[in-house]
Short mmCIF file of C-alpha atoms in Angstrom, two decimals:
data_model
loop_
_atom_site.label_atom_id
_atom_site.label_comp_id
_atom_site.label_asym_id
_atom_site.label_seq_id
_atom_site.Cartn_x
_atom_site.Cartn_y
_atom_site.Cartn_z
CA MET A 189 0.00 0.00 0.00
CA PHE A 190 2.91 2.30 0.73
CA LEU A 191 4.09 2.10 -2.88
CA PHE A 192 0.57 2.73 -4.19
CA THR A 193 0.42 5.95 -2.18
CA GLN A 194 3.85 7.01 -3.42
CA MET A 195 3.70 5.98 -7.08
CA PHE A 196 0.10 6.09 -8.31
CA PRO A 197 -2.15 9.09 -8.80
CA LYS A 198 -5.10 9.22 -6.43
CA LEU A 199 -8.53 9.24 -8.01
CA ARG A 200 -11.87 10.33 -6.68
CA GLY A 201 -13.14 8.09 -3.89
CA ASP A 202 -9.62 7.44 -2.54
CA PHE A 203 -8.80 4.94 -5.30
CA TYR A 204 -5.45 4.74 -7.04
CA GLU A 205 -4.83 4.37 -10.77
CA PRO A 206 -2.71 1.24 -11.22
CA SER A 207 -2.30 1.51 -15.00
CA TRP A 208 0.68 0.19 -16.97
CA VAL A 209 2.27 3.62 -17.18
CA PHE A 210 2.69 3.64 -13.41
CA PHE A 211 3.27 -0.10 -12.93
CA GLN A 212 6.19 -0.31 -15.35
CA ASN A 213 8.53 1.05 -12.66
CA PHE A 214 6.94 -0.87 -9.78
CA PRO A 215 9.78 -2.65 -7.94
CA ILE A 216 9.06 -6.37 -7.93
CA HIS A 217 11.50 -8.54 -6.02
CA VAL A 218 12.64 -11.56 -8.02
CA VAL A 219 13.45 -14.54 -5.85
CA ASP A 220 16.92 -15.96 -6.47
CA PRO A 221 16.37 -19.72 -7.02
CA SER A 222 19.91 -20.42 -5.79
CA ASN A 223 19.13 -18.77 -2.44
CA PRO A 224 17.38 -21.39 -0.26
CA ALA A 225 16.23 -18.80 2.28
CA GLN A 226 14.47 -16.73 -0.39
CA VAL A 227 12.91 -19.84 -1.96
CA GLN A 228 11.65 -20.95 1.45
CA GLN A 229 10.29 -17.49 2.21
CA LYS A 230 8.51 -17.36 -1.16
CA GLY A 231 6.90 -20.72 -0.44
CA ARG A 232 5.79 -19.55 3.01
CA ILE A 233 4.26 -16.37 1.55
CA ILE A 234 2.36 -18.44 -1.03
CA VAL A 235 1.00 -20.72 1.70
CA LEU A 236 -0.06 -17.77 3.90
CA VAL A 237 -1.78 -15.94 1.04
CA GLY A 238 -3.62 -19.14 0.13
CA LYS A 239 -4.69 -19.46 3.76
CA MET A 240 -6.04 -15.90 3.76
CA LEU A 241 -7.94 -16.47 0.50
CA GLU A 242 -9.48 -19.63 1.92
CA MET A 243 -10.52 -17.83 5.12
CA HIS A 244 -12.17 -15.07 3.09
CA ARG A 245 -14.33 -17.74 1.41
CA TYR A 246 -15.43 -19.18 4.74
CA HIS A 247 -18.87 -18.01 5.82
CA SER A 248 -19.28 -18.01 9.58
CA SER A 249 -22.67 -18.14 11.16
CA THR A 250 -22.05 -16.06 14.28
CA SER A 251 -20.61 -12.65 15.00
CA HIS A 252 -18.03 -14.20 17.33
CA GLU A 253 -16.82 -16.56 14.56
CA LYS A 254 -16.57 -13.64 12.13
CA GLN A 255 -14.48 -11.61 14.59
CA HIS A 256 -12.23 -14.58 15.29
CA LEU A 257 -11.75 -15.25 11.59
CA GLN A 258 -11.05 -11.59 10.89
CA GLY A 259 -8.41 -11.59 13.62
CA ILE A 260 -6.69 -14.59 12.04
CA ILE A 261 -6.82 -12.96 8.60
CA GLU A 262 -5.32 -9.72 9.95
CA ALA A 263 -2.54 -11.57 11.79
CA THR A 264 -1.74 -13.57 8.66
CA ALA A 265 -1.71 -10.41 6.53
CA PHE A 266 0.66 -8.80 9.03
CA GLU A 267 3.00 -11.79 8.76
CA VAL A 268 2.93 -11.64 4.94
CA ASP A 269 3.65 -7.89 5.06
CA ARG A 270 6.58 -8.49 7.41
CA MET A 271 8.01 -11.15 5.12
CA VAL A 272 7.64 -9.01 1.99
CA LEU A 273 9.32 -6.07 3.71
CA SER A 274 12.23 -8.31 4.64
CA LEU A 275 12.62 -9.40 0.99
CA TYR A 276 13.15 -5.74 0.13
CA GLY A 277 15.43 -5.15 3.12
CA ILE A 278 12.95 -2.75 4.74
CA GLU A 279 12.51 -2.59 8.48
CA PRO A 280 8.84 -2.36 9.50
CA GLU A 281 7.73 0.76 11.33
CA VAL A 282 7.15 0.28 15.04
CA ASN A 283 4.02 2.02 16.30
#
């Protein structure tokens, strides 16, 4: 999200314009297949994102279940964010 706010023009309704013109310079980290740590981290990110997608498809029947599920999704998203930041050598901000 940080890069979206820095690189893309903001449109009405607080949306960003992610068109090719702006995406062509978007820094995408390429995992080095000869680096076992990066390969392992990539695999872990894929698993966590899959877990979040699956949880978003789950329909809970109670408010308590929904809150619990949302907490797990947020914690998983935080972990993915932390891992992606580390791939780029960025230290997360401490609030």
